């Protein structure tokens, strides 16, 4: 559904952020673009909704070149969730979530109902609708960001490191919820992260990038862990450092545990 064909992005100062990148993002997938800082992930994502235009090549959504589409209309059709949620500080939670439905012509009361439905979907208590973003925790703000991104029923949701700024427990909760939402809604999600653990948790398809958005490997989480394509991939996964190695250990009651490199139990082995 989203297709990049030989896309290059050269910024005015000569920086080549994306160098001849091609990829098909299957409809309904949760595709993760992973890689270290500066490898071009955000630039790739922003080219889908024309916040950035490619220097060469083309990007299509459902076969239609995005370059031929009005950027404002495109952005109303494609949800976008960013780090630090990007909420409007002087609007309430309810108004923030209802922004795009209102812009696309929904009347005030229908937009309010839609916002309430979205809050329920992402697990926010209804009474938070009248608060302002600064009166919410970081995790709640990110949920509002997700609710806002989904409020216009987009076919595509772009998510740029949306859970980067919250603590690990909240982050794990948001990740679990995103996987559930994805199963429930079937929205095509393009998700950017520099964290390989997050990529392995969320992605049904992972694209690991090197500088210039060159693809080091793409595949399922299982492909990455079982068959890393290069030393770069092994290193990025932490395989050489034994980070993903689990050992069997027999507990006092005879059950077989799997323990991580620090000797902490990761689970019980079911034969
Ligand atoms: N407007 C711009 N002008 C010039 N160079 C830019 C611009 N935007 C991004 N870049 C450069 O392009 C490269 C890719 O940037 P991009 O933000 O896409 O990377 P990223 O992988 O998303 O990084 P991060 O994880 O740190 O956000 C970087 O070298 C960056 O400095």
mmCIF file of N, CA and C in Angstrom, residues 168-245:
data_model
loop_
_atom_site.group_PDB
_atom_site.id
_atom_site.type_symbol
_atom_site.label_atom_id
_atom_site.label_comp_id
_atom_site.label_asym_id
_atom_site.label_seq_id
_atom_site.Cartn_x
_atom_site.Cartn_y
_atom_site.Cartn_z
ATOM 1 N N UNK A 168 10.094 2.976 31.348
ATOM 2 C CA UNK A 168 10.016 1.639 30.728
ATOM 3 C C UNK A 168 8.711 0.880 30.991
ATOM 4 N N UNK A 169 8.137 1.032 32.189
ATOM 5 C CA UNK A 169 6.898 0.294 32.474
ATOM 6 C C UNK A 169 5.732 0.826 31.658
ATOM 7 N N UNK A 170 5.620 2.154 31.620
ATOM 8 C CA UNK A 170 4.551 2.778 30.840
ATOM 9 C C UNK A 170 4.756 2.451 29.364
ATOM 10 N N UNK A 171 6.004 2.474 28.973
ATOM 11 C CA UNK A 171 6.334 2.184 27.582
ATOM 12 C C UNK A 171 5.881 0.772 27.193
ATOM 13 N N UNK A 172 6.169 -0.195 28.073
ATOM 14 C CA UNK A 172 5.779 -1.584 27.791
ATOM 15 C C UNK A 172 4.255 -1.683 27.679
ATOM 16 N N UNK A 173 3.558 -0.926 28.527
ATOM 17 C CA UNK A 173 2.099 -0.929 28.510
ATOM 18 C C UNK A 173 1.574 -0.337 27.190
ATOM 19 N N UNK A 174 2.167 0.778 26.778
ATOM 20 C CA UNK A 174 1.750 1.421 25.525
ATOM 21 C C UNK A 174 2.033 0.508 24.327
ATOM 22 N N UNK A 175 3.159 -0.195 24.388
ATOM 23 C CA UNK A 175 3.510 -1.110 23.287
ATOM 24 C C UNK A 175 2.491 -2.237 23.182
ATOM 25 N N UNK A 176 2.159 -2.830 24.344
ATOM 26 C CA UNK A 176 1.168 -3.924 24.347
ATOM 27 C C UNK A 176 -0.150 -3.430 23.766
ATOM 28 N N UNK A 177 -0.524 -2.228 24.184
ATOM 29 C CA UNK A 177 -1.799 -1.702 23.730
ATOM 30 C C UNK A 177 -1.789 -1.422 22.224
ATOM 31 N N UNK A 178 -0.643 -0.960 21.735
ATOM 32 C CA UNK A 178 -0.556 -0.682 20.295
ATOM 33 C C UNK A 178 -0.731 -1.967 19.481
ATOM 34 N N UNK A 179 -0.104 -3.052 19.954
ATOM 35 C CA UNK A 179 -0.244 -4.330 19.250
ATOM 36 C C UNK A 179 -1.723 -4.755 19.230
ATOM 37 N N UNK A 180 -2.409 -4.588 20.372
ATOM 38 C CA UNK A 180 -3.841 -4.931 20.434
ATOM 39 C C UNK A 180 -4.654 -4.066 19.469
ATOM 40 N N UNK A 181 -4.383 -2.753 19.497
ATOM 41 C CA UNK A 181 -5.122 -1.833 18.626
ATOM 42 C C UNK A 181 -4.917 -2.191 17.160
ATOM 43 N N UNK A 182 -3.679 -2.546 16.845
ATOM 44 C CA UNK A 182 -3.369 -2.899 15.462
ATOM 45 C C UNK A 182 -4.163 -4.125 15.026
ATOM 46 N N UNK A 183 -4.235 -5.134 15.911
ATOM 47 C CA UNK A 183 -5.028 -6.329 15.577
ATOM 48 C C UNK A 183 -6.500 -5.984 15.411
ATOM 49 N N UNK A 184 -6.953 -5.109 16.282
ATOM 50 C CA UNK A 184 -8.366 -4.732 16.299
ATOM 51 C C UNK A 184 -8.751 -3.910 15.066
ATOM 52 N N UNK A 185 -7.907 -2.934 14.700
ATOM 53 C CA UNK A 185 -8.291 -1.969 13.663
ATOM 54 C C UNK A 185 -7.766 -2.312 12.269
ATOM 55 N N UNK A 186 -6.642 -3.031 12.216
ATOM 56 C CA UNK A 186 -6.067 -3.383 10.914
ATOM 57 C C UNK A 186 -5.450 -2.214 10.157
ATOM 58 N N UNK A 187 -5.220 -1.107 10.870
ATOM 59 C CA UNK A 187 -4.597 0.066 10.244
ATOM 60 C C UNK A 187 -3.159 -0.280 9.833
ATOM 61 N N UNK A 188 -2.721 0.241 8.692
ATOM 62 C CA UNK A 188 -1.315 0.078 8.311
ATOM 63 C C UNK A 188 -0.501 1.051 9.166
ATOM 64 N N UNK A 189 0.448 0.512 9.926
ATOM 65 C CA UNK A 189 1.234 1.376 10.817
ATOM 66 C C UNK A 189 2.696 1.347 10.392
ATOM 67 N N UNK A 190 3.258 2.548 10.218
ATOM 68 C CA UNK A 190 4.691 2.687 9.959
ATOM 69 C C UNK A 190 5.267 3.323 11.215
ATOM 70 N N UNK A 191 6.165 2.611 11.881
ATOM 71 C CA UNK A 191 6.609 2.993 13.223
ATOM 72 C C UNK A 191 8.123 3.169 13.208
ATOM 73 N N UNK A 192 8.598 4.297 13.685
ATOM 74 C CA UNK A 192 10.044 4.562 13.732
ATOM 75 C C UNK A 192 10.580 4.399 15.148
ATOM 76 N N UNK A 193 11.684 3.692 15.283
ATOM 77 C CA UNK A 193 12.343 3.597 16.596
ATOM 78 C C UNK A 193 13.839 3.357 16.415
ATOM 79 N N UNK A 194 14.624 3.770 17.437
ATOM 80 C CA UNK A 194 16.045 3.407 17.395
ATOM 81 C C UNK A 194 16.286 2.206 18.317
ATOM 82 N N UNK A 195 15.212 1.715 18.927
ATOM 83 C CA UNK A 195 15.331 0.683 19.952
ATOM 84 C C UNK A 195 14.934 -0.678 19.372
ATOM 85 N N UNK A 196 15.922 -1.572 19.266
ATOM 86 C CA UNK A 196 15.659 -2.865 18.620
ATOM 87 C C UNK A 196 14.710 -3.722 19.456
ATOM 88 N N UNK A 197 14.721 -3.556 20.780
ATOM 89 C CA UNK A 197 13.768 -4.316 21.599
ATOM 90 C C UNK A 197 12.345 -3.916 21.239
ATOM 91 N N UNK A 198 12.159 -2.607 21.059
ATOM 92 C CA UNK A 198 10.829 -2.121 20.686
ATOM 93 C C UNK A 198 10.437 -2.661 19.300
ATOM 94 N N UNK A 199 11.406 -2.647 18.381
ATOM 95 C CA UNK A 199 11.133 -3.148 17.028
ATOM 96 C C UNK A 199 10.714 -4.623 17.068
ATOM 97 N N UNK A 200 11.428 -5.417 17.880
ATOM 98 C CA UNK A 200 11.112 -6.851 17.951
ATOM 99 C C UNK A 200 9.770 -7.098 18.639
ATOM 100 N N UNK A 201 9.417 -6.237 19.587
ATOM 101 C CA UNK A 201 8.136 -6.381 20.294
ATOM 102 C C UNK A 201 6.954 -6.054 19.390
ATOM 103 N N UNK A 202 7.126 -4.995 18.580
ATOM 104 C CA UNK A 202 5.977 -4.478 17.833
ATOM 105 C C UNK A 202 5.858 -4.989 16.404
ATOM 106 N N UNK A 203 6.991 -5.100 15.742
ATOM 107 C CA UNK A 203 6.961 -5.225 14.289
ATOM 108 C C UNK A 203 6.493 -6.578 13.800
ATOM 109 N N UNK A 204 5.612 -6.597 12.792
ATOM 110 C CA UNK A 204 5.485 -7.861 12.080
ATOM 111 C C UNK A 204 6.422 -7.846 10.883
ATOM 112 N N UNK A 205 6.875 -6.632 10.518
ATOM 113 C CA UNK A 205 7.935 -6.515 9.528
ATOM 114 C C UNK A 205 8.909 -5.442 10.028
ATOM 115 N N UNK A 206 10.190 -5.767 10.067
ATOM 116 C CA UNK A 206 11.190 -4.803 10.557
ATOM 117 C C UNK A 206 12.157 -4.485 9.424
ATOM 118 N N UNK A 207 12.468 -3.192 9.287
ATOM 119 C CA UNK A 207 13.453 -2.767 8.291
ATOM 120 C C UNK A 207 14.558 -2.063 9.076
ATOM 121 N N UNK A 208 15.734 -2.680 9.117
ATOM 122 C CA UNK A 208 16.852 -2.078 9.862
ATOM 123 C C UNK A 208 17.711 -1.266 8.894
ATOM 124 N N UNK A 209 17.932 -0.003 9.264
ATOM 125 C CA UNK A 209 18.603 0.927 8.356
ATOM 126 C C UNK A 209 19.984 1.332 8.846
ATOM 127 N N UNK A 210 20.860 1.597 7.884
ATOM 128 C CA UNK A 210 22.159 2.196 8.172
ATOM 129 C C UNK A 210 22.145 3.615 7.614
ATOM 130 N N UNK A 211 23.220 4.354 7.816
ATOM 131 C CA UNK A 211 23.285 5.734 7.336
ATOM 132 C C UNK A 211 22.805 5.846 5.889
ATOM 133 N N UNK A 212 22.053 6.904 5.611
ATOM 134 C CA UNK A 212 21.537 7.102 4.263
ATOM 135 C C UNK A 212 20.325 6.223 3.996
ATOM 136 N N UNK A 213 19.750 5.681 5.082
ATOM 137 C CA UNK A 213 18.587 4.788 4.995
ATOM 138 C C UNK A 213 18.867 3.577 4.097
ATOM 139 N N UNK A 214 20.141 3.142 4.096
ATOM 140 C CA UNK A 214 20.450 1.909 3.364
ATOM 141 C C UNK A 214 19.951 0.726 4.185
ATOM 142 N N UNK A 215 19.263 -0.212 3.533
ATOM 143 C CA UNK A 215 18.650 -1.321 4.281
ATOM 144 C C UNK A 215 19.700 -2.373 4.623
ATOM 145 N N UNK A 216 19.906 -2.572 5.941
ATOM 146 C CA UNK A 216 20.849 -3.605 6.377
ATOM 147 C C UNK A 216 20.178 -4.972 6.317
ATOM 148 N N UNK A 217 18.903 -5.018 6.714
ATOM 149 C CA UNK A 217 18.126 -6.255 6.647
ATOM 150 C C UNK A 217 16.659 -5.918 6.814
ATOM 151 N N UNK A 218 15.801 -6.698 6.207
ATOM 152 C CA UNK A 218 14.375 -6.579 6.502
ATOM 153 C C UNK A 218 13.783 -7.972 6.643
ATOM 154 N N UNK A 219 12.786 -8.079 7.510
ATOM 155 C CA UNK A 219 12.153 -9.377 7.719
ATOM 156 C C UNK A 219 11.360 -9.379 9.003
ATOM 157 N N UNK A 220 10.967 -10.578 9.428
ATOM 158 C CA UNK A 220 10.199 -10.706 10.672
ATOM 159 C C UNK A 220 11.171 -10.660 11.859
ATOM 160 N N UNK A 221 10.642 -10.442 13.068
ATOM 161 C CA UNK A 221 11.518 -10.505 14.238
ATOM 162 C C UNK A 221 12.294 -11.824 14.276
ATOM 163 N N UNK A 222 11.614 -12.924 13.929
ATOM 164 C CA UNK A 222 12.278 -14.231 13.947
ATOM 165 C C UNK A 222 13.451 -14.265 12.973
ATOM 166 N N UNK A 223 13.258 -13.682 11.774
ATOM 167 C CA UNK A 223 14.357 -13.636 10.789
ATOM 168 C C UNK A 223 15.581 -12.946 11.386
ATOM 169 N N UNK A 224 15.339 -11.839 12.090
ATOM 170 C CA UNK A 224 16.457 -11.064 12.633
ATOM 171 C C UNK A 224 17.234 -11.855 13.678
ATOM 172 N N UNK A 225 16.496 -12.478 14.594
ATOM 173 C CA UNK A 225 17.185 -13.158 15.692
ATOM 174 C C UNK A 225 17.823 -14.470 15.217
ATOM 175 N N UNK A 226 17.138 -15.172 14.289
ATOM 176 C CA UNK A 226 17.662 -16.479 13.883
ATOM 177 C C UNK A 226 18.686 -16.368 12.761
ATOM 178 N N UNK A 227 18.567 -15.344 11.918
ATOM 179 C CA UNK A 227 19.479 -15.270 10.775
ATOM 180 C C UNK A 227 19.894 -13.827 10.495
ATOM 181 N N UNK A 228 20.651 -13.217 11.426
ATOM 182 C CA UNK A 228 21.111 -11.843 11.167
ATOM 183 C C UNK A 228 21.985 -11.805 9.921
ATOM 184 N N UNK A 229 21.731 -10.792 9.067
ATOM 185 C CA UNK A 229 22.350 -10.808 7.741
ATOM 186 C C UNK A 229 23.810 -10.344 7.731
ATOM 187 N N UNK A 230 24.248 -9.664 8.788
ATOM 188 C CA UNK A 230 25.615 -9.129 8.758
ATOM 189 C C UNK A 230 26.087 -8.838 10.175
ATOM 190 N N UNK A 231 27.368 -8.488 10.293
ATOM 191 C CA UNK A 231 27.903 -8.122 11.612
ATOM 192 C C UNK A 231 27.191 -6.893 12.150
ATOM 193 N N UNK A 232 26.836 -5.947 11.238
ATOM 194 C CA UNK A 232 26.124 -4.745 11.666
ATOM 195 C C UNK A 232 24.812 -5.137 12.360
ATOM 196 N N UNK A 233 24.093 -6.069 11.750
ATOM 197 C CA UNK A 233 22.799 -6.488 12.313
ATOM 198 C C UNK A 233 23.011 -7.200 13.645
ATOM 199 N N UNK A 234 24.001 -8.100 13.686
ATOM 200 C CA UNK A 234 24.297 -8.816 14.940
ATOM 201 C C UNK A 234 24.615 -7.823 16.047
ATOM 202 N N UNK A 235 25.403 -6.811 15.689
ATOM 203 C CA UNK A 235 25.812 -5.815 16.665
ATOM 204 C C UNK A 235 24.604 -4.999 17.131
ATOM 205 N N UNK A 236 23.770 -4.586 16.183
ATOM 206 C CA UNK A 236 22.601 -3.765 16.527
ATOM 207 C C UNK A 236 21.635 -4.545 17.435
ATOM 208 N N UNK A 237 21.553 -5.832 17.194
ATOM 209 C CA UNK A 237 20.688 -6.679 18.022
ATOM 210 C C UNK A 237 21.311 -7.000 19.382
ATOM 211 N N UNK A 238 22.624 -6.803 19.489
ATOM 212 C CA UNK A 238 23.313 -7.155 20.729
ATOM 213 C C UNK A 238 23.574 -8.648 20.838
ATOM 214 N N UNK A 239 23.560 -9.347 19.696
ATOM 215 C CA UNK A 239 23.751 -10.804 19.731
ATOM 216 C C UNK A 239 25.160 -11.168 20.185
ATOM 217 N N UNK A 240 26.149 -10.366 19.728
ATOM 218 C CA UNK A 240 27.536 -10.677 20.078
ATOM 219 C C UNK A 240 27.779 -10.496 21.581
ATOM 220 N N UNK A 241 27.017 -9.579 22.174
ATOM 221 C CA UNK A 241 27.191 -9.315 23.603
ATOM 222 C C UNK A 241 26.346 -10.265 24.456
ATOM 223 N N UNK A 242 25.762 -11.235 23.781
ATOM 224 C CA UNK A 242 24.986 -12.251 24.495
ATOM 225 C C UNK A 242 23.671 -11.740 25.041
ATOM 226 N N UNK A 243 23.254 -10.533 24.590
ATOM 227 C CA UNK A 243 22.059 -9.918 25.172
ATOM 228 C C UNK A 243 20.782 -10.724 24.955
ATOM 229 N N UNK A 244 20.760 -11.494 23.882
ATOM 230 C CA UNK A 244 19.527 -12.243 23.610
ATOM 231 C C UNK A 244 19.695 -13.745 23.843
ATOM 232 N N UNK A 245 20.756 -14.089 24.601
ATOM 233 C CA UNK A 245 20.998 -15.497 24.852
ATOM 234 C C UNK A 245 20.323 -15.910 26.158
#
